[in-house]
Short mmCIF file of C-alpha atoms in Angstrom, two decimals:
data_model
loop_
_atom_site.label_atom_id
_atom_site.label_comp_id
_atom_site.label_asym_id
_atom_site.label_seq_id
_atom_site.Cartn_x
_atom_site.Cartn_y
_atom_site.Cartn_z
CA UNK G 1 129.27 124.22 40.34
CA UNK G 2 130.12 121.37 42.67
CA UNK G 3 128.53 121.11 46.08
CA UNK G 4 130.75 120.66 49.04
CA UNK G 5 129.56 118.65 51.97
CA UNK G 6 130.41 119.57 55.48
CA UNK G 7 132.20 116.81 57.24
CA UNK G 8 130.75 115.57 60.49
CA UNK G 9 133.14 115.14 63.40
CA UNK G 10 134.32 111.57 63.44
CA UNK G 11 132.58 109.22 65.83
CA UNK G 12 133.81 105.87 67.01
CA UNK G 13 132.34 103.02 65.05
CA UNK G 14 129.16 101.51 66.51
CA UNK G 15 131.00 98.23 67.04
CA UNK G 16 133.27 99.99 69.54
CA UNK G 17 130.42 101.56 71.54
CA UNK G 18 128.21 99.78 74.09
CA UNK G 19 124.72 99.02 72.83
CA UNK G 20 121.43 99.84 74.53
CA UNK G 21 118.28 98.55 72.86
CA UNK G 22 120.08 98.25 69.50
CA UNK G 23 121.57 101.76 69.47
CA UNK G 24 124.82 103.27 70.72
CA UNK G 25 124.76 104.53 74.30
CA UNK G 26 125.42 108.24 74.69
CA UNK G 27 127.74 109.32 77.50
CA UNK G 28 124.84 111.02 79.30
CA UNK G 29 122.89 107.74 79.38
CA UNK G 30 125.47 105.87 81.44
CA UNK G 31 123.96 104.90 84.79
CA UNK G 32 125.77 106.17 87.85
CA UNK G 33 127.93 103.63 89.62
CA UNK G 34 126.00 101.65 92.28
CA UNK G 35 128.05 103.15 95.09
CA UNK G 36 127.10 106.71 94.08
CA UNK G 37 123.68 106.29 95.69
CA UNK G 38 125.07 105.21 99.04
CA UNK G 39 127.70 107.93 99.32
CA UNK G 40 125.45 110.22 101.38
CA UNK G 41 125.28 109.75 105.13
CA UNK G 42 122.27 110.87 107.15
CA UNK G 43 121.85 111.33 110.89
CA UNK G 44 118.57 110.59 112.67
CA UNK G 45 118.04 114.34 112.83
CA UNK G 46 118.48 114.63 109.04
CA UNK G 47 116.02 111.80 108.37
CA UNK G 48 113.45 113.27 110.79
CA UNK G 49 113.13 116.33 108.53
CA UNK G 50 111.76 114.17 105.69
CA UNK G 51 108.34 113.38 107.14
CA UNK G 52 105.75 114.61 104.63
CA UNK G 53 103.99 112.85 101.77
CA UNK G 54 105.96 114.80 99.16
CA UNK G 55 109.28 114.33 100.92
CA UNK G 56 109.48 111.11 102.94
CA UNK G 57 112.55 109.22 104.10
CA UNK G 58 112.64 106.12 106.28
CA UNK G 59 115.44 104.10 107.86
CA UNK G 60 115.44 100.32 107.45
CA UNK G 61 118.44 98.32 108.71
CA UNK G 62 120.54 101.51 108.96
CA UNK G 63 119.94 102.39 105.30
CA UNK G 64 118.03 105.52 104.31
CA UNK G 65 115.32 105.30 101.64
CA UNK G 66 113.47 108.11 99.81
CA UNK G 67 109.92 106.78 99.49
CA UNK G 68 108.25 109.90 98.04
CA UNK G 69 107.96 108.42 94.54
CA UNK G 70 106.52 105.17 95.92
CA UNK G 71 104.07 106.36 98.57
CA UNK G 72 101.05 106.39 96.21
CA UNK G 73 101.87 102.86 94.99
CA UNK G 74 102.37 101.32 98.44
CA UNK G 75 99.93 98.38 98.76
CA UNK G 76 99.35 99.11 102.45
CA UNK G 77 98.33 102.69 101.71
CA UNK G 78 100.04 105.99 102.30
CA UNK G 79 98.94 106.12 105.96
CA UNK G 80 101.25 103.21 106.79
CA UNK G 81 104.18 105.04 105.21
CA UNK G 82 103.34 108.35 106.87
CA UNK G 83 103.22 106.66 110.29
CA UNK G 84 106.95 105.85 110.00
CA UNK G 85 108.01 108.91 107.98
CA UNK G 86 111.32 110.33 109.15
CA UNK G 87 111.86 107.40 111.54
CA UNK G 88 113.43 103.96 111.83
CA UNK G 89 110.89 101.71 110.09
CA UNK G 90 112.88 98.47 110.41
CA UNK G 91 110.50 96.79 112.85
CA UNK G 92 107.38 97.82 110.94
CA UNK G 93 108.91 96.64 107.65
CA UNK G 94 109.96 93.25 108.99
CA UNK G 95 106.75 92.62 110.97
CA UNK G 96 104.71 92.72 107.77
CA UNK G 97 106.89 90.10 106.05
CA UNK G 98 107.50 91.87 102.74
CA UNK G 99 108.11 89.85 99.57
CA UNK G 100 111.35 89.68 97.59
CA UNK G 101 109.75 92.03 95.06
CA UNK G 102 109.12 94.59 97.79
CA UNK G 103 112.75 94.32 98.89
CA UNK G 104 113.89 94.91 95.28
CA UNK G 105 111.69 98.01 95.13
CA UNK G 106 113.25 99.17 98.38
CA UNK G 107 116.73 98.79 96.87
CA UNK G 108 115.77 101.21 94.08
CA UNK G 109 114.74 103.83 96.68
CA UNK G 110 118.07 103.76 98.55
CA UNK G 111 119.63 107.22 98.98
CA UNK G 112 122.25 106.70 101.70
CA UNK G 113 123.21 105.21 105.02
CA UNK G 114 122.45 106.16 108.59
CA UNK G 115 125.36 107.63 110.50
CA UNK G 116 124.82 106.72 114.12
CA UNK G 117 125.77 109.28 116.72
CA UNK G 118 125.97 109.06 120.51
CA UNK G 119 122.49 109.18 121.97
CA UNK G 120 120.77 107.70 118.90
CA UNK G 121 118.36 104.85 119.59
CA UNK G 122 119.65 101.32 119.04
CA UNK G 123 118.65 99.47 115.87
CA UNK G 124 115.08 98.22 116.16
CA UNK G 125 115.41 94.70 114.74
CA UNK G 126 117.91 92.10 113.61
CA UNK G 127 118.66 91.71 109.88
CA UNK G 128 115.81 90.40 107.75
CA UNK G 129 117.31 87.03 106.84
CA UNK G 130 117.56 85.75 110.41
CA UNK G 131 114.28 87.06 111.81
CA UNK G 132 111.90 86.18 108.98
CA UNK G 133 113.27 82.69 108.33
CA UNK G 134 113.32 81.81 112.03
CA UNK G 135 109.73 82.88 112.65
CA UNK G 136 108.47 81.10 109.53
CA UNK G 137 110.17 77.81 110.44
CA UNK G 138 108.89 78.00 114.04
CA UNK G 139 105.27 78.49 112.97
CA UNK G 140 105.55 75.79 110.29
CA UNK G 141 107.04 73.31 112.76
CA UNK G 142 104.27 73.96 115.26
CA UNK G 143 101.58 73.41 112.61
CA UNK G 144 103.02 70.07 111.49
CA UNK G 145 103.64 68.95 115.07
CA UNK G 146 100.09 69.82 116.08
CA UNK G 147 98.68 67.98 113.07
CA UNK G 148 100.77 64.89 113.89
CA UNK G 149 99.67 65.01 117.54
CA UNK G 150 96.00 65.18 116.54
CA UNK G 151 96.41 62.31 114.08
CA UNK G 152 98.12 60.05 116.65
CA UNK G 153 95.52 61.00 119.29
CA UNK G 154 92.70 60.15 116.88
CA UNK G 155 94.18 56.73 116.07
CA UNK G 156 94.65 55.93 119.78
CA UNK G 157 91.11 57.10 120.55
CA UNK G 158 89.64 54.94 117.76
CA UNK G 159 91.65 51.91 118.94
CA UNK G 160 90.48 52.42 122.54
CA UNK G 161 86.86 52.70 121.38
CA UNK G 162 87.11 49.44 119.39
CA UNK G 163 88.78 47.64 122.32
CA UNK G 164 86.12 48.75 124.81
CA UNK G 165 83.31 47.83 122.41
CA UNK G 166 84.72 44.28 122.06
CA UNK G 167 85.09 44.00 125.86
CA UNK G 168 81.49 45.04 126.32
CA UNK G 169 80.31 42.43 123.76
CA UNK G 170 82.27 39.71 125.56
CA UNK G 171 80.75 40.66 128.93
CA UNK G 172 77.22 40.68 127.53
CA UNK G 173 77.72 37.28 125.87
CA UNK G 174 78.95 35.74 129.11
#
């Protein structure tokens, strides 16, 4: 008696499918489009409701971030995050001077945008690029200028000392 094999439904050839780590990508594995995360709009009142360790949202530059999964990993400790939970944390975020890596982590936590309404407070700080680069260049310029001023002052002081010492020798010899 001959065995009959059940035929599997036909699948597209692997060459036609996108690859992920050497295997075909299933439809359920497709990442959502980047704009899907930002489709939700929050008001300040909405964000204010997310103010606990297990459910924490913050606003930075009018974007809303869900930081609940990151709070235990935050290098500054959870207290820092809880202080700004449910609030605009733009100023606190920029004052610390976060690294590019921290900003990339922040991008992964993005859940929506802030919808401003009449009576909402104004944004707390200017965009990151202008404030952080301006303050860094100002402090660097002051450091170099101060160093140059001290160096020139030292050279002038040494020259004056040598000149006065020679003058004193001449007066004593005469």
